[in-house]
Amino acid sequence: KIPECDVVIHLAGLIGAKNEKEYFEHNYHATVDFIECLKRQNWIPKRFLYTSSLAATGPSPSEIPLTEEMAPEPIEPYGKAKLKSEEYLKNTPFPVTSFRPGIVLGAGDNNSLTLFKMAKTGIGMKVAGINQKVSCIDVEDLVEAIVKMAGDNSTLHKTYFSVNSEIVDMAMLWDALGKSVGKKVFLVPLPKFFLFNVAMASTFFSKIFHFRNQIDHKMYLQMTQKAFICSSEKLQKELNWKPRYNIFETVKRAAEGYRKMGQL
């Protein structure tokens, strides 16, 4: 039995899995199971918030920020599983808001911590021939957006991108990371074939030694796109939300948080 509440916020998900089946088990089937459990309660929430991802829409082919009206075209299993969950949730008997964050930066995230530790060495990496553009968001800005969505009294199903207004490229991101740790970061361009082989090797050895694989084929596909960018204009207009932090402020705040936690 689930205690009665006004708003249910689904934040669970798996961004690194052993195979495609595991991506769908954790990011789609688990969502379906949870909703079916909610349906068995003697109450229904006023709104259900689902954490999707920019990956559910896929890359930006023309390097123009995606909007919610554009047709999603995810390219890898994580994004496909998230999109399938979004589509399933449109048929629930209570209002659902699916929100799609870009890269979330903030202290406490071990995936982002890897980037800060790399910057501390003075070495960063990018895909050769691509200065990828991405949409990011400060974790505190995202929390404030979630609060706004939770307070939405509409009875409609909704979908929002939740990102900072600025577009960040890899050079800008590594510059911000370097400044946050007091280092000048030298960017090493890695050829696609090298990254592909690293992803395949990492996936192979993760199955043997049972470690969490952060560099799989999904990550390779994401890293080798020209852009993953979107617009949060709809969220800003409809719910009066506005992100407060730019990329340099966000990264600086995250670095300070990691240092306080003794991780950086």
C-alpha atoms as an extended CHARMM CRD file, in Angstrom:
* protein
*
       264  EXT
         1         1  LYS       CA              0.0000000000        0.0000000000        0.0000000000  PROA      1               0.0000000000
         2         2  ILE       CA              1.2440000000        3.4760000000       -0.9360000000  PROA      2               0.0000000000
         3         3  PRO       CA              0.4320000000        6.3420000000        1.4690000000  PROA      3               0.0000000000
         4         4  GLU       CA             -2.0020000000        8.8190000000       -0.0770000000  PROA      4               0.0000000000
         5         5  CYS       CA             -0.4320000000       11.9900000000       -1.4560000000  PROA      5               0.0000000000
         6         6  ASP       CA             -1.2770000000       14.7910000000       -3.8800000000  PROA      6               0.0000000000
         7         7  VAL       CA              1.7420000000       14.4600000000       -6.1870000000  PROA      7               0.0000000000
         8         8  VAL       CA              3.8900000000       11.4350000000       -7.0050000000  PROA      8               0.0000000000
         9         9  ILE       CA              7.3840000000       12.1880000000       -8.3460000000  PROA      9               0.0000000000
        10        10  HSD       CA              9.1730000000        9.3870000000      -10.1970000000  PROA      10              0.0000000000
        11        11  LEU       CA             12.9380000000       10.0400000000      -10.1280000000  PROA      11              0.0000000000
        12        12  ALA       CA             14.2130000000        6.4720000000      -10.5390000000  PROA      12              0.0000000000
        13        13  GLY       CA             16.1530000000        5.3930000000      -13.6090000000  PROA      13              0.0000000000
        14        14  LEU       CA             19.2470000000        3.6150000000      -14.8840000000  PROA      14              0.0000000000
        15        15  ILE       CA             21.6410000000        5.4810000000      -17.1770000000  PROA      15              0.0000000000
        16        16  GLY       CA             24.2760000000        2.7360000000      -17.3850000000  PROA      16              0.0000000000
        17        17  ALA       CA             23.1980000000       -0.8570000000      -18.0630000000  PROA      17              0.0000000000
        18        18  LYS       CA             24.7490000000       -4.1370000000      -19.2070000000  PROA      18              0.0000000000
        19        19  ASN       CA             22.5550000000       -4.4440000000      -22.2880000000  PROA      19              0.0000000000
        20        20  GLU       CA             19.4400000000       -3.1130000000      -24.0340000000  PROA      20              0.0000000000
        21        21  LYS       CA             17.1540000000       -5.4490000000      -22.0990000000  PROA      21              0.0000000000
        22        22  GLU       CA             18.3590000000       -4.0270000000      -18.7850000000  PROA      22              0.0000000000
        23        23  TYR       CA             17.7760000000       -0.4360000000      -19.9970000000  PROA      23              0.0000000000
        24        24  PHE       CA             14.1380000000       -1.3170000000      -20.7180000000  PROA      24              0.0000000000
        25        25  GLU       CA             13.6600000000       -3.3520000000      -17.5350000000  PROA      25              0.0000000000
        26        26  HSD       CA             14.6790000000       -0.4320000000      -15.3160000000  PROA      26              0.0000000000
        27        27  ASN       CA             13.4660000000        2.5460000000      -17.3530000000  PROA      27              0.0000000000
        28        28  TYR       CA             10.2390000000        1.2260000000      -18.8780000000  PROA      28              0.0000000000
        29        29  HSD       CA              8.9530000000       -1.9740000000      -17.2720000000  PROA      29              0.0000000000
        30        30  ALA       CA              9.6290000000       -0.7040000000      -13.7490000000  PROA      30              0.0000000000
        31        31  THR       CA              7.6470000000        2.4450000000      -14.5700000000  PROA      31              0.0000000000
        32        32  VAL       CA              4.7190000000        0.3760000000      -15.8390000000  PROA      32              0.0000000000
        33        33  ASP       CA              4.8090000000       -1.7650000000      -12.6760000000  PROA      33              0.0000000000
        34        34  PHE       CA              4.7480000000        1.3480000000      -10.4900000000  PROA      34              0.0000000000
        35        35  ILE       CA              1.7990000000        2.8720000000      -12.3500000000  PROA      35              0.0000000000
        36        36  GLU       CA             -0.1250000000       -0.4100000000      -12.1400000000  PROA      36              0.0000000000
        37        37  CYS       CA              0.5240000000       -0.3760000000       -8.4010000000  PROA      37              0.0000000000
        38        38  LEU       CA             -0.8210000000        3.1920000000       -8.1820000000  PROA      38              0.0000000000
        39        39  LYS       CA             -3.9500000000        2.1460000000      -10.0480000000  PROA      39              0.0000000000
        40        40  ARG       CA             -4.6660000000       -0.4540000000       -7.3460000000  PROA      40              0.0000000000
        41        41  GLN       CA             -4.7690000000        2.1730000000       -4.5950000000  PROA      41              0.0000000000
        42        42  ASN       CA             -8.0590000000        3.6040000000       -3.3250000000  PROA      42              0.0000000000
        43        43  TRP       CA             -6.8580000000        7.0940000000       -4.2400000000  PROA      43              0.0000000000
        44        44  ILE       CA             -5.2870000000        8.7620000000       -7.2680000000  PROA      44              0.0000000000
        45        45  PRO       CA             -2.6990000000       11.5610000000       -7.3180000000  PROA      45              0.0000000000
        46        46  LYS       CA             -3.5550000000       15.0120000000       -8.6070000000  PROA      46              0.0000000000
        47        47  ARG       CA             -0.4310000000       14.7960000000      -10.7660000000  PROA      47              0.0000000000
        48        48  PHE       CA              2.3220000000       12.2920000000      -11.5370000000  PROA      48              0.0000000000
        49        49  LEU       CA              5.7640000000       13.6880000000      -12.4300000000  PROA      49              0.0000000000
        50        50  TYR       CA              8.0020000000       11.4660000000      -14.5330000000  PROA      50              0.0000000000
        51        51  THR       CA             11.7180000000       12.0960000000      -14.9780000000  PROA      51              0.0000000000
        52        52  SER       CA             12.4200000000       11.4450000000      -18.6290000000  PROA      52              0.0000000000
        53        53  SER       CA             15.4880000000       12.7260000000      -20.4740000000  PROA      53              0.0000000000
        54        54  LEU       CA             16.6430000000       14.7860000000      -23.4310000000  PROA      54              0.0000000000
        55        55  ALA       CA             17.8730000000       11.4050000000      -24.6980000000  PROA      55              0.0000000000
        56        56  ALA       CA             14.2110000000       10.4680000000      -25.2490000000  PROA      56              0.0000000000
        57        57  THR       CA             14.0500000000       12.9480000000      -28.1240000000  PROA      57              0.0000000000
        58        58  GLY       CA             17.4500000000       12.1690000000      -29.6050000000  PROA      58              0.0000000000
        59        59  PRO       CA             20.0540000000       14.5710000000      -30.9790000000  PROA      59              0.0000000000
        60        60  SER       CA             19.3970000000       17.9020000000      -32.6660000000  PROA      60              0.0000000000
        61        61  PRO       CA             20.1650000000       17.1840000000      -36.3420000000  PROA      61              0.0000000000
        62        62  SER       CA             20.2010000000       20.8060000000      -37.4580000000  PROA      62              0.0000000000
        63        63  GLU       CA             21.8060000000       22.1640000000      -34.2650000000  PROA      63              0.0000000000
        64        64  ILE       CA             18.5940000000       24.1060000000      -33.6650000000  PROA      64              0.0000000000
        65        65  PRO       CA             17.1750000000       23.6280000000      -30.1390000000  PROA      65              0.0000000000
        66        66  LEU       CA             14.4520000000       20.9850000000      -30.0300000000  PROA      66              0.0000000000
        67        67  THR       CA             10.9710000000       21.8930000000      -28.8090000000  PROA      67              0.0000000000
        68        68  GLU       CA              8.2610000000       19.7170000000      -27.3450000000  PROA      68              0.0000000000
        69        69  GLU       CA              6.3000000000       19.8450000000      -30.6140000000  PROA      69              0.0000000000
        70        70  MET       CA              9.0680000000       18.0930000000      -32.5820000000  PROA      70              0.0000000000
        71        71  ALA       CA              8.8490000000       14.3380000000      -33.1700000000  PROA      71              0.0000000000
        72        72  PRO       CA             11.2150000000       12.3880000000      -30.8520000000  PROA      72              0.0000000000
        73        73  GLU       CA             13.8860000000       10.2520000000      -32.5180000000  PROA      73              0.0000000000
        74        74  PRO       CA             15.9870000000        8.5890000000      -29.7870000000  PROA      74              0.0000000000
        75        75  ILE       CA             19.0970000000        6.8070000000      -31.0500000000  PROA      75              0.0000000000
        76        76  GLU       CA             20.0040000000        4.4580000000      -28.1940000000  PROA      76              0.0000000000
        77        77  PRO       CA             18.2250000000        2.1040000000      -25.7340000000  PROA      77              0.0000000000
        78        78  TYR       CA             18.1760000000        4.4550000000      -22.7260000000  PROA      78              0.0000000000
        79        79  GLY       CA             16.4220000000        7.1880000000      -24.7070000000  PROA      79              0.0000000000
        80        80  LYS       CA             14.0980000000        4.6850000000      -26.3970000000  PROA      80              0.0000000000
        81        81  ALA       CA             13.0650000000        3.2400000000      -23.0190000000  PROA      81              0.0000000000
        82        82  LYS       CA             12.3820000000        6.7140000000      -21.6220000000  PROA      82              0.0000000000
        83        83  LEU       CA             10.2880000000        7.6540000000      -24.6540000000  PROA      83              0.0000000000
        84        84  LYS       CA              8.3150000000        4.4050000000      -24.4120000000  PROA      84              0.0000000000
        85        85  SER       CA              7.5320000000        5.2670000000      -20.7900000000  PROA      85              0.0000000000
        86        86  GLU       CA              6.3860000000        8.7550000000      -21.8130000000  PROA      86              0.0000000000
        87        87  GLU       CA              4.0190000000        7.2520000000      -24.3890000000  PROA      87              0.0000000000
        88        88  TYR       CA              2.6450000000        4.7210000000      -21.9090000000  PROA      88              0.0000000000
        89        89  LEU       CA              2.0160000000        7.4480000000      -19.3220000000  PROA      89              0.0000000000
        90        90  LYS       CA             -0.2300000000        9.3850000000      -21.7190000000  PROA      90              0.0000000000
        91        91  ASN       CA             -2.9410000000        6.7760000000      -21.0370000000  PROA      91              0.0000000000
        92        92  THR       CA             -2.9650000000        6.9890000000      -17.2460000000  PROA      92              0.0000000000
        93        93  PRO       CA             -6.2120000000        7.9620000000      -15.4200000000  PROA      93              0.0000000000
        94        94  PHE       CA             -4.4800000000       10.9100000000      -13.7340000000  PROA      94              0.0000000000
        95        95  PRO       CA             -2.5310000000       13.9200000000      -15.1270000000  PROA      95              0.0000000000
        96        96  VAL       CA              1.1120000000       13.2540000000      -15.9330000000  PROA      96              0.0000000000
        97        97  THR       CA              3.9920000000       15.6510000000      -16.5200000000  PROA      97              0.0000000000
        98        98  SER       CA              7.0080000000       14.1070000000      -18.2410000000  PROA      98              0.0000000000
        99        99  PHE       CA             10.0190000000       16.3800000000      -17.9300000000  PROA      99              0.0000000000
       100       100  ARG       CA             13.2140000000       16.0290000000      -19.9510000000  PROA      100             0.0000000000
       101       101  PRO       CA             16.3650000000       17.4210000000      -18.3110000000  PROA      101             0.0000000000
       102       102  GLY       CA             19.5560000000       17.8580000000      -20.2690000000  PROA      102             0.0000000000
       103       103  ILE       CA             22.8900000000       17.2380000000      -18.5050000000  PROA      103             0.0000000000
       104       104  VAL       CA             22.2330000000       17.7750000000      -14.7880000000  PROA      104             0.0000000000
       105       105  LEU       CA             25.2220000000       19.1780000000      -12.9110000000  PROA      105             0.0000000000
       106       106  GLY       CA             25.5540000000       19.3350000000       -9.1510000000  PROA      106             0.0000000000
       107       107  ALA       CA             27.4950000000       17.9070000000       -6.2290000000  PROA      107             0.0000000000
       108       108  GLY       CA             26.6860000000       14.3180000000       -5.3270000000  PROA      108             0.0000000000
       109       109  ASP       CA             26.4980000000       12.9530000000       -8.8720000000  PROA      109             0.0000000000
       110       110  ASN       CA             29.2780000000       10.4120000000       -9.4240000000  PROA      110             0.0000000000
       111       111  ASN       CA             29.0280000000       10.5510000000      -13.2180000000  PROA      111             0.0000000000
       112       112  SER       CA             29.7080000000       14.2940000000      -13.2960000000  PROA      112             0.0000000000
       113       113  LEU       CA             32.4270000000       13.9110000000      -10.6630000000  PROA      113             0.0000000000
       114       114  THR       CA             34.4990000000       12.0140000000      -13.2370000000  PROA      114             0.0000000000
       115       115  LEU       CA             34.6030000000       15.1540000000      -15.4080000000  PROA      115             0.0000000000
       116       116  PHE       CA             35.7750000000       17.3260000000      -12.5120000000  PROA      116             0.0000000000
       117       117  LYS       CA             38.5140000000       14.8520000000      -11.6350000000  PROA      117             0.0000000000
       118       118  MET       CA             39.6820000000       14.8210000000      -15.2540000000  PROA      118             0.0000000000
       119       119  ALA       CA             39.7460000000       18.6290000000      -15.3170000000  PROA      119             0.0000000000
       120       120  LYS       CA             41.8780000000       18.5660000000      -12.1790000000  PROA      120             0.0000000000
       121       121  THR       CA             44.5390000000       16.6500000000      -14.1240000000  PROA      121             0.0000000000
       122       122  GLY       CA             44.5310000000       19.3900000000      -16.7720000000  PROA      122             0.0000000000
       123       123  ILE       CA             43.3370000000       16.9700000000      -19.4610000000  PROA      123             0.0000000000
       124       124  GLY       CA             39.8950000000       16.9050000000      -21.0530000000  PROA      124             0.0000000000
       125       125  MET       CA             38.5630000000       15.0130000000      -24.0360000000  PROA      125             0.0000000000
       126       126  LYS       CA             36.3170000000       15.5910000000      -27.0040000000  PROA      126             0.0000000000
       127       127  VAL       CA             35.4280000000       13.6920000000      -30.1470000000  PROA      127             0.0000000000
       128       128  ALA       CA             37.7740000000       14.5980000000      -32.9750000000  PROA      128             0.0000000000
       129       129  GLY       CA             36.1600000000       16.9030000000      -35.5030000000  PROA      129             0.0000000000
       130       130  ILE       CA             33.1030000000       17.6300000000      -33.3120000000  PROA      130             0.0000000000
       131       131  ASN       CA             32.6170000000       20.4840000000      -30.8650000000  PROA      131             0.0000000000
       132       132  GLN       CA             29.3940000000       18.9910000000      -29.5380000000  PROA      132             0.0000000000
       133       133  LYS       CA             26.7250000000       21.3740000000      -28.2540000000  PROA      133             0.0000000000
       134       134  VAL       CA             24.6520000000       20.3490000000      -25.2440000000  PROA      134             0.0000000000
       135       135  SER       CA             21.9110000000       21.6730000000      -22.9720000000  PROA      135             0.0000000000
       136       136  CYS       CA             22.6370000000       21.5730000000      -19.2330000000  PROA      136             0.0000000000
       137       137  ILE       CA             20.8970000000       22.5100000000      -15.9930000000  PROA      137             0.0000000000
       138       138  ASP       CA             21.9790000000       23.1960000000      -12.4260000000  PROA      138             0.0000000000
       139       139  VAL       CA             20.4800000000       20.6180000000      -10.0540000000  PROA      139             0.0000000000
       140       140  GLU       CA             19.0130000000       23.4100000000       -7.9170000000  PROA      140             0.0000000000
       141       141  ASP       CA             17.3090000000       24.9380000000      -10.9560000000  PROA      141             0.0000000000
       142       142  LEU       CA             15.9110000000       21.5120000000      -11.8040000000  PROA      142             0.0000000000
       143       143  VAL       CA             14.5350000000       21.0680000000       -8.2810000000  PROA      143             0.0000000000
       144       144  GLU       CA             12.8030000000       24.4480000000       -8.5450000000  PROA      144             0.0000000000
       145       145  ALA       CA             11.3280000000       23.4030000000      -11.9020000000  PROA      145             0.0000000000
       146       146  ILE       CA             10.0220000000       20.1810000000      -10.3330000000  PROA      146             0.0000000000
       147       147  VAL       CA              8.3780000000       22.1880000000       -7.5570000000  PROA      147             0.0000000000
       148       148  LYS       CA              6.6720000000       24.3550000000      -10.1850000000  PROA      148             0.0000000000
       149       149  MET       CA              5.4540000000       21.2870000000      -12.0950000000  PROA      149             0.0000000000
       150       150  ALA       CA              4.2310000000       19.6670000000       -8.8800000000  PROA      150             0.0000000000
       151       151  GLY       CA              2.0990000000       22.7480000000       -8.1760000000  PROA      151             0.0000000000
       152       152  ASP       CA              0.4480000000       22.6740000000      -11.6070000000  PROA      152             0.0000000000
       153       153  ASN       CA             -3.3110000000       22.2690000000      -11.0690000000  PROA      153             0.0000000000
       154       154  SER       CA             -4.0780000000       21.5080000000      -14.7060000000  PROA      154             0.0000000000
       155       155  THR       CA             -5.7750000000       18.1980000000      -15.5290000000  PROA      155             0.0000000000
       156       156  LEU       CA             -3.8750000000       17.8490000000      -18.8140000000  PROA      156             0.0000000000
       157       157  HSD       CA             -0.9630000000       15.5490000000      -19.6150000000  PROA      157             0.0000000000
       158       158  LYS       CA              2.1490000000       17.6500000000      -20.2450000000  PROA      158             0.0000000000
       159       159  THR       CA              5.7290000000       17.3490000000      -21.4720000000  PROA      159             0.0000000000
       160       160  TYR       CA              8.4910000000       19.8670000000      -20.7890000000  PROA      160             0.0000000000
       161       161  PHE       CA             12.1620000000       20.2710000000      -21.5300000000  PROA      161             0.0000000000
       162       162  SER       CA             13.9320000000       21.4950000000      -18.3920000000  PROA      162             0.0000000000
       163       163  VAL       CA             17.3020000000       23.0230000000      -19.2200000000  PROA      163             0.0000000000
       164       164  ASN       CA             19.2720000000       26.2310000000      -18.9130000000  PROA      164             0.0000000000
       165       165  SER       CA             18.5930000000       28.8100000000      -21.6320000000  PROA      165             0.0000000000
       166       166  GLU       CA             22.1780000000       28.8540000000      -22.8980000000  PROA      166             0.0000000000
       167       167  ILE       CA             23.7460000000       26.4130000000      -25.3390000000  PROA      167             0.0000000000
       168       168  VAL       CA             27.0730000000       24.9750000000      -24.1870000000  PROA      168             0.0000000000
       169       169  ASP       CA             29.7200000000       23.4250000000      -26.4250000000  PROA      169             0.0000000000
       170       170  MET       CA             32.4760000000       21.0870000000      -25.2840000000  PROA      170             0.0000000000
       171       171  ALA       CA             35.1370000000       23.7960000000      -25.3490000000  PROA      171             0.0000000000
       172       172  MET       CA             32.9920000000       26.0040000000      -23.0780000000  PROA      172             0.0000000000
       173       173  LEU       CA             32.1650000000       23.1180000000      -20.7350000000  PROA      173             0.0000000000
       174       174  TRP       CA             35.8020000000       22.1030000000      -20.2620000000  PROA      174             0.0000000000
       175       175  ASP       CA             36.7790000000       25.7560000000      -19.7980000000  PROA      175             0.0000000000
       176       176  ALA       CA             34.1910000000       26.0180000000      -17.0050000000  PROA      176             0.0000000000
       177       177  LEU       CA             35.3740000000       22.7290000000      -15.4660000000  PROA      177             0.0000000000
       178       178  GLY       CA             38.9750000000       23.9150000000      -15.5500000000  PROA      178             0.0000000000
       179       179  LYS       CA             38.1640000000       27.2520000000      -13.9160000000  PROA      179             0.0000000000
       180       180  SER       CA             36.2170000000       25.4680000000      -11.1630000000  PROA      180             0.0000000000
       181       181  VAL       CA             39.2980000000       23.4540000000      -10.1520000000  PROA      181             0.0000000000
       182       182  GLY       CA             41.9060000000       26.1120000000      -10.9360000000  PROA      182             0.0000000000
       183       183  LYS       CA             43.3700000000       24.3750000000      -13.9850000000  PROA      183             0.0000000000
       184       184  LYS       CA             43.9000000000       25.1710000000      -17.6370000000  PROA      184             0.0000000000
       185       185  VAL       CA             42.4240000000       22.1590000000      -19.4190000000  PROA      185             0.0000000000
       186       186  PHE       CA             44.0270000000       20.8380000000      -22.5910000000  PROA      186             0.0000000000
       187       187  LEU       CA             41.4530000000       19.1630000000      -24.8290000000  PROA      187             0.0000000000
       188       188  VAL       CA             42.5170000000       15.8740000000      -26.4060000000  PROA      188             0.0000000000
       189       189  PRO       CA             40.5660000000       15.0350000000      -29.6050000000  PROA      189             0.0000000000
       190       190  LEU       CA             39.7340000000       11.3200000000      -29.6650000000  PROA      190             0.0000000000
       191       191  PRO       CA             38.8920000000        9.6540000000      -33.0120000000  PROA      191             0.0000000000
       192       192  LYS       CA             35.5140000000        7.9500000000      -33.2660000000  PROA      192             0.0000000000
       193       193  PHE       CA             37.0710000000        4.5450000000      -33.9790000000  PROA      193             0.0000000000
       194       194  PHE       CA             39.1150000000        4.7980000000      -30.7740000000  PROA      194             0.0000000000
       195       195  LEU       CA             36.0270000000        5.6660000000      -28.6770000000  PROA      195             0.0000000000
       196       196  PHE       CA             34.0700000000        2.8460000000      -30.3080000000  PROA      196             0.0000000000
       197       197  ASN       CA             36.7580000000        0.3050000000      -29.4150000000  PROA      197             0.0000000000
       198       198  VAL       CA             36.9610000000        1.6360000000      -25.8530000000  PROA      198             0.0000000000
       199       199  ALA       CA             33.1780000000        1.2980000000      -25.4960000000  PROA      199             0.0000000000
       200       200  MET       CA             33.2250000000       -2.2690000000      -26.8130000000  PROA      200             0.0000000000
       201       201  ALA       CA             36.1350000000       -3.2540000000      -24.5610000000  PROA      201             0.0000000000
       202       202  SER       CA             34.5600000000       -1.6250000000      -21.5110000000  PROA      202             0.0000000000
       203       203  THR       CA             31.2800000000       -3.4360000000      -22.1780000000  PROA      203             0.0000000000
       204       204  PHE       CA             33.0600000000       -6.7680000000      -22.6080000000  PROA      204             0.0000000000
       205       205  PHE       CA             35.1000000000       -6.4980000000      -19.4100000000  PROA      205             0.0000000000
       206       206  SER       CA             32.1370000000       -5.1900000000      -17.3850000000  PROA      206             0.0000000000
       207       207  LYS       CA             30.3110000000       -8.4540000000      -18.1120000000  PROA      207             0.0000000000
       208       208  ILE       CA             33.3050000000      -10.4740000000      -16.9110000000  PROA      208             0.0000000000
       209       209  PHE       CA             34.2850000000       -8.4470000000      -13.8440000000  PROA      209             0.0000000000
       210       210  HSD       CA             30.7760000000       -7.1350000000      -13.0210000000  PROA      210             0.0000000000
       211       211  PHE       CA             31.6250000000       -3.4490000000      -12.6780000000  PROA      211             0.0000000000
       212       212  ARG       CA             29.2970000000       -0.6000000000      -13.5960000000  PROA      212             0.0000000000
       213       213  ASN       CA             30.0390000000        0.3120000000      -17.1820000000  PROA      213             0.0000000000
       214       214  GLN       CA             29.8800000000        4.0670000000      -17.8250000000  PROA      214             0.0000000000
       215       215  ILE       CA             31.3690000000        3.8610000000      -21.3200000000  PROA      215             0.0000000000
       216       216  ASP       CA             29.0660000000        1.6390000000      -23.3380000000  PROA      216             0.0000000000
       217       217  HSD       CA             27.6710000000        1.8190000000      -26.8750000000  PROA      217             0.0000000000
       218       218  LYS       CA             24.8990000000        4.1390000000      -25.6490000000  PROA      218             0.0000000000
       219       219  MET       CA             27.5100000000        6.6050000000      -24.3970000000  PROA      219             0.0000000000
       220       220  TYR       CA             29.4540000000        6.3060000000      -27.6600000000  PROA      220             0.0000000000
       221       221  LEU       CA             26.3280000000        7.1450000000      -29.6880000000  PROA      221             0.0000000000
       222       222  GLN       CA             25.5780000000       10.1480000000      -27.4700000000  PROA      222             0.0000000000
       223       223  MET       CA             29.1340000000       11.4920000000      -27.5440000000  PROA      223             0.0000000000
       224       224  THR       CA             29.4840000000       11.3360000000      -31.3260000000  PROA      224             0.0000000000
       225       225  GLN       CA             26.4500000000       13.5140000000      -32.1660000000  PROA      225             0.0000000000
       226       226  LYS       CA             26.8310000000       17.1610000000      -33.1680000000  PROA      226             0.0000000000
       227       227  ALA       CA             24.2630000000       18.4430000000      -30.6950000000  PROA      227             0.0000000000
       228       228  PHE       CA             21.8770000000       17.5120000000      -27.9050000000  PROA      228             0.0000000000
       229       229  ILE       CA             20.1450000000       20.8470000000      -27.3730000000  PROA      229             0.0000000000
       230       230  CYS       CA             16.5980000000       21.8930000000      -26.5640000000  PROA      230             0.0000000000
       231       231  SER       CA             14.5270000000       24.8800000000      -25.4510000000  PROA      231             0.0000000000
       232       232  SER       CA             12.7980000000       25.2310000000      -22.0770000000  PROA      232             0.0000000000
       233       233  GLU       CA             10.7630000000       28.2340000000      -23.2830000000  PROA      233             0.0000000000
       234       234  LYS       CA              7.4750000000       26.3480000000      -22.8760000000  PROA      234             0.0000000000
       235       235  LEU       CA              8.1800000000       25.4970000000      -19.2280000000  PROA      235             0.0000000000
       236       236  GLN       CA              9.2770000000       29.0640000000      -18.5190000000  PROA      236             0.0000000000
       237       237  LYS       CA              6.1640000000       30.5900000000      -20.0620000000  PROA      237             0.0000000000
       238       238  GLU       CA              3.5150000000       28.1810000000      -18.7860000000  PROA      238             0.0000000000
       239       239  LEU       CA              4.7490000000       27.7310000000      -15.2060000000  PROA      239             0.0000000000
       240       240  ASN       CA              6.6600000000       30.9730000000      -14.6560000000  PROA      240             0.0000000000
       241       241  TRP       CA              9.9490000000       29.1650000000      -14.0740000000  PROA      241             0.0000000000
       242       242  LYS       CA             13.3450000000       30.6230000000      -14.8850000000  PROA      242             0.0000000000
       243       243  PRO       CA             16.7920000000       29.0000000000      -14.4820000000  PROA      243             0.0000000000
       244       244  ARG       CA             19.1210000000       31.0870000000      -12.3340000000  PROA      244             0.0000000000
       245       245  TYR       CA             22.5900000000       29.7110000000      -13.0490000000  PROA      245             0.0000000000
       246       246  ASN       CA             24.7240000000       29.7810000000      -16.1970000000  PROA      246             0.0000000000
       247       247  ILE       CA             27.2420000000       27.0380000000      -16.9620000000  PROA      247             0.0000000000
       248       248  PHE       CA             30.1680000000       28.7370000000      -15.2020000000  PROA      248             0.0000000000
       249       249  GLU       CA             28.1190000000       29.3630000000      -12.0470000000  PROA      249             0.0000000000
       250       250  THR       CA             26.6910000000       25.8370000000      -12.1530000000  PROA      250             0.0000000000
       251       251  VAL       CA             30.0730000000       24.1560000000      -12.5010000000  PROA      251             0.0000000000
       252       252  LYS       CA             31.6290000000       26.3610000000       -9.8180000000  PROA      252             0.0000000000
       253       253  ARG       CA             28.8220000000       25.5310000000       -7.3950000000  PROA      253             0.0000000000
       254       254  ALA       CA             29.1420000000       21.8220000000       -8.1410000000  PROA      254             0.0000000000
       255       255  ALA       CA             32.9210000000       21.8670000000       -7.5720000000  PROA      255             0.0000000000
       256       256  GLU       CA             32.4680000000       23.6470000000       -4.2320000000  PROA      256             0.0000000000
       257       257  GLY       CA             29.9120000000       21.0080000000       -3.2290000000  PROA      257             0.0000000000
       258       258  TYR       CA             32.2100000000       18.1190000000       -4.1870000000  PROA      258             0.0000000000
       259       259  ARG       CA             35.0370000000       19.6740000000       -2.1530000000  PROA      259             0.0000000000
       260       260  LYS       CA             32.7940000000       20.0400000000        0.9040000000  PROA      260             0.0000000000
       261       261  MET       CA             31.8790000000       16.3680000000        0.5380000000  PROA      261             0.0000000000
       262       262  GLY       CA             35.5730000000       15.4380000000        0.3640000000  PROA      262             0.0000000000
       263       263  GLN       CA             35.2380000000       14.0390000000       -3.1580000000  PROA      263             0.0000000000
       264       264  LEU       CA             37.3120000000       16.5740000000       -5.0760000000  PROA      264             0.0000000000
